[in-house]
Each structure stands twice: as C-alpha cells, then as structure tokens.
XYZ file of C-alpha atoms in Angstrom:
457
model
C -141.998 -60.288 -40.108
C -138.454 -58.980 -40.170
C -137.676 -55.615 -41.685
C -135.650 -55.653 -44.844
C -132.130 -54.289 -44.738
C -132.093 -50.573 -45.305
C -130.698 -49.788 -48.748
C -128.039 -47.122 -48.609
C -127.712 -45.157 -51.815
C -124.232 -44.095 -52.756
C -125.179 -40.476 -52.401
C -126.089 -41.005 -48.754
C -122.508 -40.872 -47.573
C -122.858 -39.066 -44.328
C -121.633 -35.565 -43.671
C -122.853 -35.484 -40.126
C -119.330 -35.432 -38.779
C -118.834 -32.259 -40.757
C -122.215 -30.656 -40.518
C -122.995 -31.383 -36.912
C -122.356 -33.708 -34.071
C -125.180 -33.692 -31.546
C -123.259 -35.783 -29.065
C -124.492 -34.884 -25.621
C -121.271 -33.854 -23.885
C -120.684 -31.216 -26.532
C -124.230 -29.948 -26.303
C -124.161 -29.816 -22.551
C -120.797 -28.155 -22.271
C -121.514 -25.552 -24.907
C -124.946 -24.766 -23.547
C -123.521 -24.486 -20.056
C -120.728 -22.245 -21.275
C -123.282 -20.109 -23.066
C -125.375 -19.765 -19.963
C -122.484 -18.832 -17.735
C -120.859 -16.395 -20.129
C -124.005 -14.576 -21.016
C -125.070 -14.519 -17.405
C -121.791 -12.846 -16.588
C -122.599 -10.142 -19.111
C -126.286 -9.809 -18.474
C -126.939 -10.614 -14.835
C -128.182 -13.660 -12.978
C -130.113 -16.508 -14.477
C -133.318 -15.344 -16.005
C -132.296 -11.724 -15.933
C -130.488 -9.714 -18.542
C -129.815 -6.115 -19.252
C -130.339 -6.910 -22.908
C -133.940 -6.731 -23.994
C -135.405 -8.101 -27.205
C -136.421 -5.422 -29.657
C -140.124 -6.145 -30.034
C -140.602 -3.845 -33.010
C -138.053 -5.529 -35.271
C -139.788 -6.854 -38.363
C -143.040 -5.005 -37.841
C -144.792 -3.970 -41.033
C -147.206 -5.015 -43.707
C -146.605 -7.363 -46.608
C -143.442 -9.119 -47.719
C -140.145 -7.688 -46.497
C -138.551 -5.513 -49.155
C -134.993 -5.623 -50.442
C -132.571 -2.876 -49.357
C -132.071 -0.080 -51.873
C -128.284 -0.002 -51.428
C -125.600 -2.720 -51.157
C -125.938 -4.580 -47.867
C -123.866 -7.325 -46.290
C -125.399 -9.984 -44.046
C -122.940 -11.872 -41.842
C -123.750 -15.578 -41.427
C -122.019 -17.484 -38.610
C -121.854 -21.272 -38.806
C -119.650 -24.319 -39.206
C -121.209 -25.113 -42.585
C -120.110 -22.059 -44.575
C -117.614 -24.099 -46.564
C -120.196 -26.679 -47.615
C -120.654 -26.501 -51.397
C -124.436 -26.491 -51.035
C -124.337 -23.531 -48.662
C -122.093 -21.600 -51.036
C -124.523 -22.408 -53.822
C -127.379 -21.072 -51.719
C -125.497 -17.797 -51.182
C -124.872 -17.397 -54.912
C -128.505 -18.087 -55.780
C -129.685 -15.712 -53.074
C -127.433 -12.933 -54.344
C -128.730 -13.405 -57.876
C -132.291 -12.950 -56.586
C -131.359 -10.137 -54.178
C -128.466 -8.330 -55.891
C -128.202 -5.702 -53.162
C -127.500 -8.340 -50.493
C -124.217 -10.215 -50.118
C -123.780 -13.064 -47.666
C -120.507 -12.990 -45.758
C -119.661 -16.356 -44.208
C -118.075 -16.379 -40.764
C -117.021 -19.921 -39.940
C -116.030 -21.675 -36.737
C -115.527 -25.364 -35.931
C -118.711 -27.017 -34.681
C -117.111 -27.919 -31.356
C -116.049 -24.286 -30.797
C -119.056 -22.501 -32.311
C -120.952 -21.955 -29.057
C -117.922 -20.569 -27.277
C -117.032 -18.237 -30.159
C -120.591 -17.041 -30.522
C -120.908 -16.335 -26.813
C -117.735 -14.269 -26.844
C -118.939 -12.273 -29.814
C -122.326 -11.569 -28.247
C -120.661 -10.386 -25.060
C -118.373 -8.162 -27.130
C -121.301 -6.574 -28.980
C -120.001 -8.150 -32.173
C -122.670 -10.729 -32.906
C -123.295 -11.824 -36.486
C -126.572 -10.965 -38.180
C -127.660 -14.587 -38.621
C -126.276 -17.827 -37.204
C -126.764 -21.545 -37.718
C -126.856 -22.949 -34.199
C -127.641 -26.097 -32.311
C -131.428 -25.768 -32.081
C -131.500 -26.706 -28.404
C -129.337 -23.653 -27.605
C -131.929 -21.248 -29.040
C -133.964 -20.849 -25.849
C -130.813 -20.034 -23.912
C -129.856 -17.246 -26.312
C -133.446 -15.962 -26.321
C -133.663 -15.955 -22.538
C -130.606 -13.698 -22.439
C -132.204 -11.208 -24.814
C -129.684 -11.915 -27.581
C -132.134 -12.841 -30.338
C -134.853 -11.280 -32.445
C -138.390 -12.572 -31.881
C -139.307 -13.770 -35.371
C -143.088 -13.535 -34.997
C -143.301 -10.198 -36.825
C -141.329 -11.467 -39.787
C -143.122 -14.821 -39.930
C -146.505 -13.075 -39.990
C -145.434 -11.305 -43.204
C -144.025 -14.398 -44.918
C -145.630 -16.699 -47.457
C -142.696 -19.129 -47.098
C -142.244 -19.709 -43.374
C -145.271 -21.468 -41.869
C -144.841 -22.126 -38.130
C -147.566 -24.789 -38.041
C -145.684 -26.874 -40.604
C -142.678 -27.427 -38.345
C -142.548 -30.677 -36.393
C -143.648 -29.942 -32.828
C -140.394 -31.134 -31.278
C -138.372 -28.777 -33.435
C -140.662 -25.890 -32.533
C -140.026 -26.662 -28.875
C -136.306 -26.256 -29.462
C -136.671 -22.732 -30.861
C -139.491 -21.503 -28.642
C -139.193 -19.487 -25.475
C -141.876 -17.575 -23.620
C -144.442 -18.690 -26.232
C -142.525 -17.087 -29.107
C -140.354 -18.521 -31.864
C -136.789 -17.190 -31.854
C -135.387 -19.458 -34.534
C -136.324 -21.326 -37.694
C -135.687 -25.086 -37.570
C -133.404 -25.996 -40.461
C -132.419 -29.663 -40.212
C -132.512 -32.540 -37.772
C -132.735 -36.199 -37.046
C -134.517 -38.725 -34.872
C -133.143 -41.566 -32.795
C -133.883 -45.128 -33.915
C -132.669 -48.695 -33.435
C -129.966 -50.237 -35.606
C -129.613 -53.993 -35.441
C -127.399 -56.679 -36.956
C -129.380 -59.015 -39.178
C -126.698 -61.708 -38.977
C -126.612 -61.683 -35.189
C -130.406 -61.768 -34.999
C -130.501 -64.746 -37.376
C -127.873 -66.592 -35.315
C -129.989 -66.054 -32.187
C -133.199 -67.130 -33.927
C -134.764 -63.691 -33.667
C -136.898 -62.874 -36.682
C -137.759 -59.225 -36.175
C -136.630 -56.185 -34.175
C -138.164 -55.764 -30.708
C -141.381 -53.802 -30.505
C -141.766 -53.612 -26.732
C -139.489 -53.210 -23.720
C -139.963 -56.857 -22.768
C -138.992 -57.986 -26.248
C -135.998 -55.664 -26.191
C -134.701 -57.133 -22.935
C -135.361 -60.709 -24.064
C -133.491 -60.090 -27.320
C -130.602 -58.366 -25.575
C -130.218 -61.374 -23.295
C -130.343 -63.856 -26.189
C -127.757 -61.853 -28.097
C -125.305 -61.640 -25.196
C -122.544 -64.216 -24.873
C -119.907 -62.651 -22.662
C -117.562 -65.630 -22.885
C -117.232 -64.997 -26.615
C -117.279 -61.186 -26.458
C -120.756 -60.835 -27.969
C -123.292 -58.384 -26.565
C -126.886 -57.479 -27.191
C -126.749 -53.727 -26.726
C -124.215 -50.932 -26.294
C -124.285 -48.216 -23.651
C -122.080 -45.229 -22.826
C -121.834 -43.858 -19.309
C -120.445 -40.612 -20.697
C -123.683 -40.039 -22.632
C -126.039 -41.665 -20.169
C -128.556 -38.817 -19.959
C -129.105 -38.493 -23.692
C -129.762 -42.203 -24.164
C -131.992 -42.290 -21.091
C -134.481 -39.813 -22.537
C -136.171 -42.127 -25.080
C -136.891 -44.655 -22.313
C -138.104 -41.844 -20.047
C -140.549 -40.551 -22.632
C -141.692 -44.054 -23.593
C -142.522 -44.727 -19.934
C -144.697 -41.618 -19.832
C -142.237 -39.484 -17.912
C -140.801 -36.108 -18.725
C -137.751 -34.047 -17.951
C -139.403 -31.067 -16.301
C -142.918 -30.191 -15.268
C -145.166 -28.771 -17.950
C -144.445 -25.200 -16.882
C -140.712 -25.908 -16.817
C -140.288 -24.884 -13.182
C -139.832 -28.241 -11.445
C -138.018 -31.529 -11.914
C -140.202 -34.283 -13.377
C -137.772 -37.068 -14.267
C -137.874 -38.443 -10.702
C -141.530 -39.508 -11.110
C -142.560 -43.162 -10.784
C -142.457 -43.400 -14.571
C -139.001 -41.878 -14.640
C -137.660 -44.286 -12.047
C -139.165 -47.246 -13.876
C -137.448 -46.087 -17.064
C -134.125 -45.459 -15.323
C -134.184 -48.877 -13.679
C -134.878 -50.597 -17.008
C -132.232 -48.526 -18.785
C -129.468 -48.987 -16.212
C -130.064 -52.738 -16.043
C -129.370 -52.996 -19.768
C -125.703 -52.406 -18.914
C -125.285 -56.133 -18.253
C -125.854 -56.703 -21.977
C -123.318 -54.064 -22.979
C -119.561 -54.524 -23.553
C -117.840 -53.168 -20.410
C -114.842 -51.962 -22.396
C -117.037 -49.388 -24.144
C -118.887 -48.009 -21.120
C -116.378 -45.188 -20.812
C -116.404 -44.526 -24.546
C -118.878 -42.483 -26.591
C -121.480 -43.183 -29.225
C -119.180 -42.327 -32.103
C -116.156 -44.338 -31.016
C -118.447 -47.194 -30.042
C -119.603 -47.643 -33.621
C -116.789 -50.088 -34.269
C -118.272 -52.661 -31.877
C -121.459 -52.691 -33.962
C -119.513 -52.739 -37.231
C -117.524 -55.748 -36.054
C -120.664 -57.593 -34.977
C -119.670 -57.602 -31.314
C -122.815 -55.598 -30.517
C -126.160 -56.539 -32.044
C -128.339 -53.510 -31.198
C -127.348 -49.864 -31.241
C -129.486 -46.827 -30.514
C -128.492 -43.820 -32.629
C -129.670 -41.065 -34.891
C -129.890 -41.310 -38.653
C -126.241 -40.185 -38.869
C -125.247 -43.703 -37.890
C -126.613 -45.135 -41.150
C -124.386 -42.888 -43.208
C -121.393 -43.631 -41.001
C -121.830 -47.376 -41.446
C -122.122 -46.991 -45.185
C -119.196 -44.608 -45.409
C -116.724 -46.303 -43.089
C -117.815 -49.938 -43.139
C -119.142 -50.711 -46.639
C -118.298 -54.411 -46.219
C -121.186 -54.918 -43.778
C -123.791 -53.468 -46.116
C -126.801 -55.777 -46.041
C -125.911 -57.114 -42.597
C -127.770 -54.467 -40.636
C -131.120 -52.693 -40.680
C -132.922 -49.885 -38.894
C -136.226 -49.893 -37.035
C -138.253 -47.660 -34.728
C -137.444 -47.819 -31.043
C -139.634 -50.202 -29.031
C -142.832 -48.798 -27.557
C -143.191 -48.248 -23.837
C -146.281 -47.715 -21.711
C -146.757 -44.311 -23.339
C -146.334 -45.692 -26.843
C -143.918 -44.583 -29.519
C -141.472 -41.924 -28.304
C -138.021 -40.918 -29.401
C -135.638 -38.005 -29.128
C -134.801 -35.542 -31.847
C -131.932 -33.147 -32.444
C -131.391 -30.430 -34.979
C -130.025 -27.081 -36.051
C -131.793 -23.756 -36.423
C -131.346 -20.317 -37.952
C -131.431 -17.387 -35.553
C -131.110 -13.604 -35.934
C -129.257 -11.573 -33.306
C -130.719 -8.351 -31.987
C -127.415 -6.553 -32.551
C -128.062 -6.762 -36.292
C -128.338 -3.426 -38.093
C -129.652 -5.090 -41.259
C -132.478 -7.191 -39.868
C -134.699 -7.022 -42.973
C -131.905 -8.286 -45.224
C -131.023 -10.900 -42.600
C -134.617 -12.114 -42.591
C -134.663 -12.388 -46.396
C -131.632 -14.726 -46.148
C -133.324 -16.833 -43.444
C -136.552 -16.931 -45.443
C -134.666 -17.951 -48.588
C -132.930 -20.831 -46.798
C -136.314 -21.949 -45.431
C -137.919 -22.377 -48.829
C -139.077 -26.020 -49.158
C -136.843 -26.731 -52.142
C -133.832 -25.400 -50.253
C -134.643 -27.401 -47.118
C -134.860 -30.484 -49.344
C -131.568 -29.669 -51.067
C -129.869 -29.221 -47.695
C -131.183 -32.473 -46.222
C -132.369 -35.503 -48.160
C -131.339 -34.355 -51.642
C -127.689 -34.039 -50.754
C -125.061 -36.132 -49.014
C -125.616 -37.053 -45.405
C -128.626 -38.256 -43.462
C -130.267 -35.090 -42.241
C -134.039 -34.791 -42.138
C -136.054 -31.698 -43.046
C -137.899 -30.069 -40.125
C -141.281 -29.602 -41.805
C -144.216 -32.008 -41.846
C -144.848 -31.391 -45.535
C -141.387 -32.526 -46.591
C -141.249 -35.430 -44.132
C -144.487 -36.817 -45.543
C -143.455 -36.256 -49.126
C -142.914 -39.400 -51.253
C -140.025 -37.481 -52.713
C -138.041 -38.057 -49.505
C -138.354 -41.854 -49.572
C -137.583 -41.938 -53.293
C -134.497 -39.759 -52.871
C -133.103 -41.501 -49.798
C -134.885 -44.658 -48.591
C -132.608 -44.992 -45.557
C -134.308 -41.971 -44.020
C -137.862 -43.324 -44.203
C -137.914 -45.096 -40.780
C -136.480 -41.981 -39.180
C -138.932 -39.686 -40.956
C -141.782 -41.859 -39.686
C -140.411 -41.515 -36.173
C -140.810 -37.741 -36.316
C -144.411 -38.162 -35.177
C -142.994 -39.694 -31.993
C -140.280 -37.084 -31.583
C -139.879 -35.335 -28.251
C -137.437 -32.492 -27.817
C -134.694 -33.744 -25.511
C -134.025 -30.236 -24.273
C -136.677 -28.123 -22.639
C -137.167 -24.394 -22.882
C -135.452 -23.631 -19.621
C -131.986 -22.094 -19.852
C -130.998 -23.653 -16.506
C -131.614 -27.221 -17.632
C -128.224 -27.867 -19.297
C -126.602 -27.626 -15.855
C -129.081 -30.124 -14.459
C -128.512 -32.426 -17.404
C -124.790 -32.461 -16.676
C -125.548 -33.731 -13.177
C -128.059 -36.269 -14.496
C -125.419 -37.544 -16.896
C -122.881 -38.022 -14.107
C -125.356 -39.690 -11.732
C -126.763 -42.109 -14.297
C -123.207 -42.891 -15.354
C -122.424 -43.949 -11.778
C -125.502 -46.179 -11.806
C -124.433 -47.784 -15.067
C -121.107 -48.643 -13.438
C -123.005 -50.151 -10.499
C -121.899 -47.535 -7.968
C -125.507 -46.670 -7.040
C -129.051 -47.600 -8.033
C -130.992 -45.896 -10.813
C -133.410 -44.493 -8.229
C -130.535 -42.999 -6.248
C -129.201 -41.424 -9.435
C -132.512 -39.678 -10.115
C -133.032 -38.633 -6.493
C -129.542 -37.173 -6.241
C -129.987 -35.264 -9.490
C -133.459 -34.035 -8.578
C -132.236 -32.633 -5.260
C -129.447 -30.657 -6.933
C -131.665 -29.728 -9.884
C -134.368 -28.205 -7.713
C -131.720 -26.092 -5.984
C -130.579 -24.813 -9.378
C -134.130 -24.031 -10.477
C -134.809 -22.151 -7.244
C -131.930 -19.691 -7.716
C-alpha cells in the first residue's frame, strides 16, 4: 500500500538554511580546519597542552545562581532567531543575576571563528556547535566534561538522548555536549512519477530500490530514478554502508572498517546507482540538486527532514505530488544517518555554573520542543521522550516518518578526531568511482590505505 502524501503545515516552512546546513563538505572542511588549528596550538593529534578541568561542576544538589550580576557569552549562528532571543529573556527573568550575551557568526564560518578564539584564549562560555565537531573539541581539551553537572540535574537525563546523538557528543566515555536538535535521513519520492511507472509504494529493500530506479529512468526524455552528488559521495554512502552491516571504523575507533566485505558490497551498490542519476547534477550538491526533484526530472531523493520544508517553502505548486518514506532496509535492517547540533561549555569559562544553568534551561523538554517541532523548520528533538510524544505528530505531521527513523539512526561521524581527514579522502575516492574513473572497491581500498596511515600517526 502506498504511503499518503506528507501534509505540510504552513508553519513548517523550513529554517534549516538559516539554522544549520549539515552538508558534508562544510562539515568536513570545518572539522578538518578545527583539527589542524587546534593541533597547531596544542601539539600533535591526540595530544594537547590543554587539559580538561575535571573538578568543574563538582558539588551536591542543583547548581545555584550567582549572587552578583554575571554575563554568559553564547556563541552561535542562531542568536538572531526570535525563539532564541525569547529563551534568553525568559531565562533572565528566572535568573535575574545572569544575562546572556549573544556572539554570532555565520554557520559556514562558525567553526573557523571558534577555533581562532579558542587558540587566542578567548573562547565563549557556551556555544551551539555542529554536534559531530564535539569530540574534536573535547579531544583537544577545549571543553568541560559535563558529567558533574548532569549528575546534579533533574532536567538533563543522559539516557533519554537518542544513542546516535550521544555518540556525537561523547569522547573517552564522557559526554562533552548536550544534544539540542537534529534530523534523520529519509527517502523523498514523486507520487506522480511512481504512478506513471506503475509503482504503487516506495521501495522497502535494496532490490526494490534498484528495480524502481531503473523503471523510473528514461534518459532519452531526461527522466531519472535517483539523484547522486559526487561532491557529497561519502555522506550519502553511509546509510548504505550501515544497512549492509558495515561501519566506518572498528568498534574501538582505531582501525578502518569501511573496507570490509559489507562495506564493499554497499559501495558497489551505491556507485552503480549513478546510471540512474542525471549526469548534469553529479558535480552539484544536495541543495542545488533539489530543483531536479521539484521539476519531476528525478523521482527519488535521499535527504534529511530539511528537504520537506524546502519543497514546501520554495516549490508550493508540487504540494501533494511527493511523499516521504523510510530508507529501504539492507541486510542489517533499518539504518540511516543522523545529524544535529549540540551545546558545549568551554573550559576557559570563568562562570561555568551560570553557563550550565543556561545550558540546562535550553535543555528543558518544553524548550527543546519550542526550538524544534513547535516552531518553523523541520528540526527534530534529540530526546526519546519527545520523539515518541503524540504531541510531535500532532504539531508537525511531516516529521513523523523521520522521528520513527531515529530508532535506526547511526551517527555518521565517529568519536575519533582524525576521521574528518579520512572522510575527505573517502569523499574524493567515491566521487571518482561515481564518475567511472575507478571501481567502488578501488575507492575503498585507496581510502583505507591512506586512512590507516593517518590513524597510525
């Protein structure tokens, strides 16, 4: 039975372009820049002169307010969002001795600016960061281990966070950040194109996906079944990798794992899908490529929940002509990638207790809901309680398939600060395979050889 078109409420107009773009090249470049810059200040990979302050946050009972006026600096690219300003006003009314000072930077420059400030001993107290960058900052000794504060909190419950999000903010078995928002990756498909091809429901398996992609491809008439981007090849490879039963790194994070038999099976399947993809878009990216789906030239499109809001916002005329579904299952079952943002506290902070109170306030369930599904955009909350709440589906039905996918979510970045460099290589090598310059197996072997050299340094 076919899924019904996803209803898009008016209030779901996406803000993802403003709040965050998790496009891979940006993530990779910023994470790489972070690694290199902090390494330059703190020593070689894995070493740093900066050491986390283990006693920060120690104490009994809830953290108390300061007794004199205190300012907490908050670095982000969302400080001008009306909801964030509202949060700051509400927080100040509850904690009159604490004022939040917003320090804003464009999302695409945030990592670079933050790295420079850390190196200059001018870090903010709290920052809203790409969650997958958290381990890198923690490994360099730039962050506060939040375990002491969380143990004293009745609001922040580590076990309630989705496992994938906890992976993002964990390093050395400790949590260095609080997941704040996120999304999963799902399958968008054109109902009209499916009907024309006689396909009655979205594919549930790899075989069905390939069969549908072939049926939906008519190159003579410029119609394609699927859309791929060589410039983002690693990011869109991960769901297939996880579905095949593969992984990025070994369980202990010290060795390459994506060149396993499962990984090569996934890469071969993924790269071969390029023959169902419009060649003119191979060198494009997942945002610019949206127009091919909007025009009906592409029938299936893998993307995060942001894509639903973008379609509704920019292409309202095709409302009712597309729907969303979970990604097809592989040998390992339902798997998908997730991305998100997190709140972190820097160890240069002189007002850590006040900084924690701000982080704890933002993490209250009602505030997480207000920031995600109860406002514009298509962000998901990071906690199991809110994801399972009927309130979410009632407030924003478009998010339901993506909320359900959270159980299948796998963090696409691992807790190894060296991995972003390896991912850059993987992206280049898989991109060559997509263009037909080498096989998928060669792409993984070439990356694994260089990746192991990086890990061994």
